[in-house]
Short mmCIF file of C-alpha atoms in Angstrom, two decimals:
data_model
loop_
_atom_site.label_atom_id
_atom_site.label_comp_id
_atom_site.label_asym_id
_atom_site.label_seq_id
_atom_site.Cartn_x
_atom_site.Cartn_y
_atom_site.Cartn_z
CA MET U 222 -148.95 -51.07 -25.88
CA SER U 223 -145.42 -52.08 -25.92
CA LYS U 224 -144.14 -54.43 -22.87
CA SER U 225 -142.56 -51.68 -21.22
CA ASN U 226 -146.26 -49.24 -20.78
CA VAL U 227 -147.62 -52.80 -19.43
CA LYS U 228 -144.66 -52.93 -16.47
CA GLY U 229 -145.03 -49.59 -16.01
CA MET U 230 -141.23 -48.64 -16.44
CA PHE U 231 -139.43 -45.89 -17.40
CA SER U 232 -135.87 -45.64 -19.09
CA MET U 233 -133.34 -46.31 -16.82
CA LEU U 234 -130.81 -43.53 -16.20
CA ILE U 235 -127.19 -44.09 -14.91
CA CYS U 236 -125.44 -41.00 -14.15
CA VAL U 237 -121.70 -40.75 -14.20
CA TYR U 238 -120.14 -37.88 -13.09
CA GLY U 239 -117.34 -36.48 -10.79
CA GLU U 240 -113.84 -34.65 -10.88
CA ASP U 241 -111.87 -37.68 -11.98
CA GLY U 242 -112.36 -37.61 -15.18
CA TYR U 243 -110.18 -40.60 -16.23
CA ARG U 244 -112.40 -43.14 -14.25
CA VAL U 245 -115.70 -41.89 -15.56
CA SER U 246 -114.65 -42.30 -19.15
CA GLN U 247 -113.33 -45.37 -18.11
CA LYS U 248 -117.06 -46.34 -16.89
CA VAL U 249 -118.85 -44.69 -19.95
CA THR U 250 -116.38 -46.84 -22.03
CA GLN U 251 -117.39 -49.85 -20.30
CA LEU U 252 -120.95 -49.40 -20.11
CA ARG U 253 -120.90 -49.12 -23.25
CA ALA U 254 -118.91 -51.97 -24.16
CA SER U 255 -121.22 -54.12 -22.02
CA PHE U 256 -124.24 -53.02 -23.83
CA LYS U 257 -122.62 -53.59 -27.10
CA GLU U 258 -121.84 -57.04 -26.24
CA LYS U 259 -125.16 -58.18 -25.26
CA PHE U 260 -127.31 -55.75 -27.90
CA GLY U 261 -125.01 -55.01 -30.70
CA ASP U 262 -124.00 -51.13 -31.67
CA VAL U 263 -127.26 -50.60 -33.47
CA ASN U 264 -128.99 -49.52 -30.79
CA LEU U 265 -126.00 -47.11 -29.74
CA SER U 266 -126.26 -43.38 -30.47
CA LEU U 267 -123.84 -41.30 -28.94
CA PHE U 268 -124.00 -37.18 -28.28
CA ASP U 269 -122.36 -34.75 -26.58
CA ALA U 270 -124.42 -31.62 -25.43
CA LYS U 271 -123.08 -29.85 -28.62
CA ALA U 272 -126.38 -31.76 -30.47
CA HIS U 273 -129.88 -30.90 -31.15
CA ALA U 274 -131.92 -31.63 -28.27
CA GLY U 275 -134.48 -33.10 -30.26
CA GLU U 276 -132.32 -35.58 -31.77
CA MET U 277 -131.09 -36.77 -29.18
CA ILE U 278 -134.15 -36.72 -26.97
CA SER U 279 -136.19 -38.41 -30.13
CA ALA U 280 -133.23 -41.40 -29.53
CA ILE U 281 -133.70 -41.74 -25.96
CA ARG U 282 -138.38 -41.87 -26.83
CA SER U 283 -137.73 -44.37 -29.93
CA GLY U 284 -137.82 -48.02 -28.76
CA GLY U 285 -134.98 -50.47 -29.81
CA LEU U 286 -134.45 -51.53 -33.28
CA LEU U 287 -134.12 -55.49 -33.43
CA SER U 288 -133.14 -55.39 -30.18
CA PRO U 289 -135.21 -54.75 -26.74
CA LYS U 290 -133.13 -52.32 -25.85
CA ARG U 291 -131.62 -48.66 -26.56
CA MET U 292 -129.40 -47.09 -25.09
CA VAL U 293 -127.91 -43.22 -25.69
CA VAL U 294 -124.84 -41.94 -24.09
CA ILE U 295 -124.90 -38.06 -23.45
CA GLY U 296 -121.50 -36.23 -22.59
CA GLY U 297 -121.90 -33.08 -20.59
CA LEU U 298 -126.20 -32.55 -20.86
CA VAL U 299 -125.88 -31.88 -17.02
CA GLU U 300 -123.36 -29.19 -16.89
CA ASN U 301 -124.52 -27.48 -20.49
CA VAL U 302 -128.57 -27.62 -20.65
CA LYS U 303 -130.10 -24.25 -21.24
CA ALA U 304 -132.30 -23.11 -18.65
CA GLY U 305 -134.94 -22.84 -20.55
CA GLU U 306 -134.93 -26.80 -21.50
CA ILE U 307 -134.96 -27.66 -18.16
CA LYS U 308 -138.92 -29.55 -18.15
CA THR U 309 -138.35 -31.09 -21.53
CA TRP U 310 -135.33 -32.77 -20.15
CA GLU U 311 -136.97 -34.08 -16.91
CA THR U 312 -139.22 -34.84 -19.33
CA ALA U 313 -137.46 -36.96 -21.75
CA LEU U 314 -135.36 -38.55 -18.73
CA CYS U 315 -137.36 -39.07 -15.67
CA GLU U 316 -141.07 -39.67 -17.08
CA THR U 317 -140.04 -41.74 -20.74
CA ASP U 318 -141.79 -45.23 -21.14
CA THR U 319 -139.43 -46.96 -23.19
CA ASP U 320 -136.95 -49.69 -22.30
CA SER U 321 -133.95 -47.03 -23.31
CA ILE U 322 -130.92 -47.39 -21.25
CA VAL U 323 -129.37 -43.44 -20.92
CA VAL U 324 -126.07 -42.94 -19.87
CA LEU U 325 -125.26 -39.40 -18.88
CA GLY U 326 -121.34 -38.85 -18.57
CA GLU U 327 -120.01 -36.04 -16.66
CA THR U 328 -116.84 -34.53 -15.38
CA LEU U 329 -118.31 -32.47 -12.17
CA SER U 330 -118.35 -32.63 -8.65
CA ALA U 331 -120.92 -34.50 -7.17
CA LYS U 332 -122.09 -31.12 -5.84
CA GLU U 333 -121.80 -29.49 -8.25
CA PHE U 334 -123.85 -31.94 -10.11
CA GLU U 335 -126.74 -32.21 -7.65
CA LYS U 336 -126.78 -28.61 -7.45
CA THR U 337 -127.33 -27.91 -11.49
CA PRO U 338 -130.77 -26.99 -12.44
CA LEU U 339 -130.81 -30.54 -14.31
CA GLY U 340 -129.18 -32.43 -11.29
CA LYS U 341 -132.07 -31.48 -9.31
CA ALA U 342 -134.76 -32.43 -11.55
CA LEU U 343 -133.15 -35.92 -12.09
CA LYS U 344 -133.50 -36.53 -8.48
CA LYS U 345 -137.26 -37.48 -9.74
CA ALA U 346 -136.28 -40.34 -12.16
CA LYS U 347 -137.35 -43.54 -10.82
CA ASP U 348 -134.59 -45.92 -12.34
CA ARG U 349 -131.76 -44.27 -12.03
CA HIS U 350 -128.10 -45.35 -10.81
CA ASP U 351 -125.28 -43.42 -9.47
CA TYR U 352 -121.56 -43.79 -10.14
CA VAL U 353 -119.39 -40.69 -9.00
CA PHE U 354 -115.84 -40.71 -9.09
CA GLU U 355 -114.16 -37.64 -7.46
CA LYS U 356 -110.67 -37.46 -7.11
CA LEU U 357 -108.31 -39.49 -5.37
CA SER U 358 -106.28 -38.37 -2.35
CA PRO U 359 -102.61 -38.80 -2.70
CA HIS U 360 -103.19 -41.83 0.14
CA ASP U 361 -106.10 -43.25 -2.10
CA LEU U 362 -103.51 -43.30 -5.12
CA GLU U 363 -100.69 -44.84 -2.10
CA ARG U 364 -103.18 -48.07 -2.06
#
């Protein structure tokens, strides 16, 4: 039995989204760099939404090699997932019992993100963390 099953842990899901694509990209880069510093880059997988779903899900479900953690970064998944794949992705992202850290990078507004079928399904994730980067107003830029 794996360590995560004993503890009853699930994959950590980090959703980084918002209309400010630059800050979304910077946060995803910072998360990747922090992971690489702590665990190395052997267990770091990068995908965009056009990659084969089976390959991405396999990366999420597999444990770390020579490390206790694995990070899987997927760009544009919430916006581009097909309707017939929602349940598959919900299971992969919300119910997988590995020590994987899954980072979803999206350039959707918070409202758009939460309205997508997958965005709604991801509300069930047990260990979900959100970083939202909406466009800065002119007033915010002056600060």
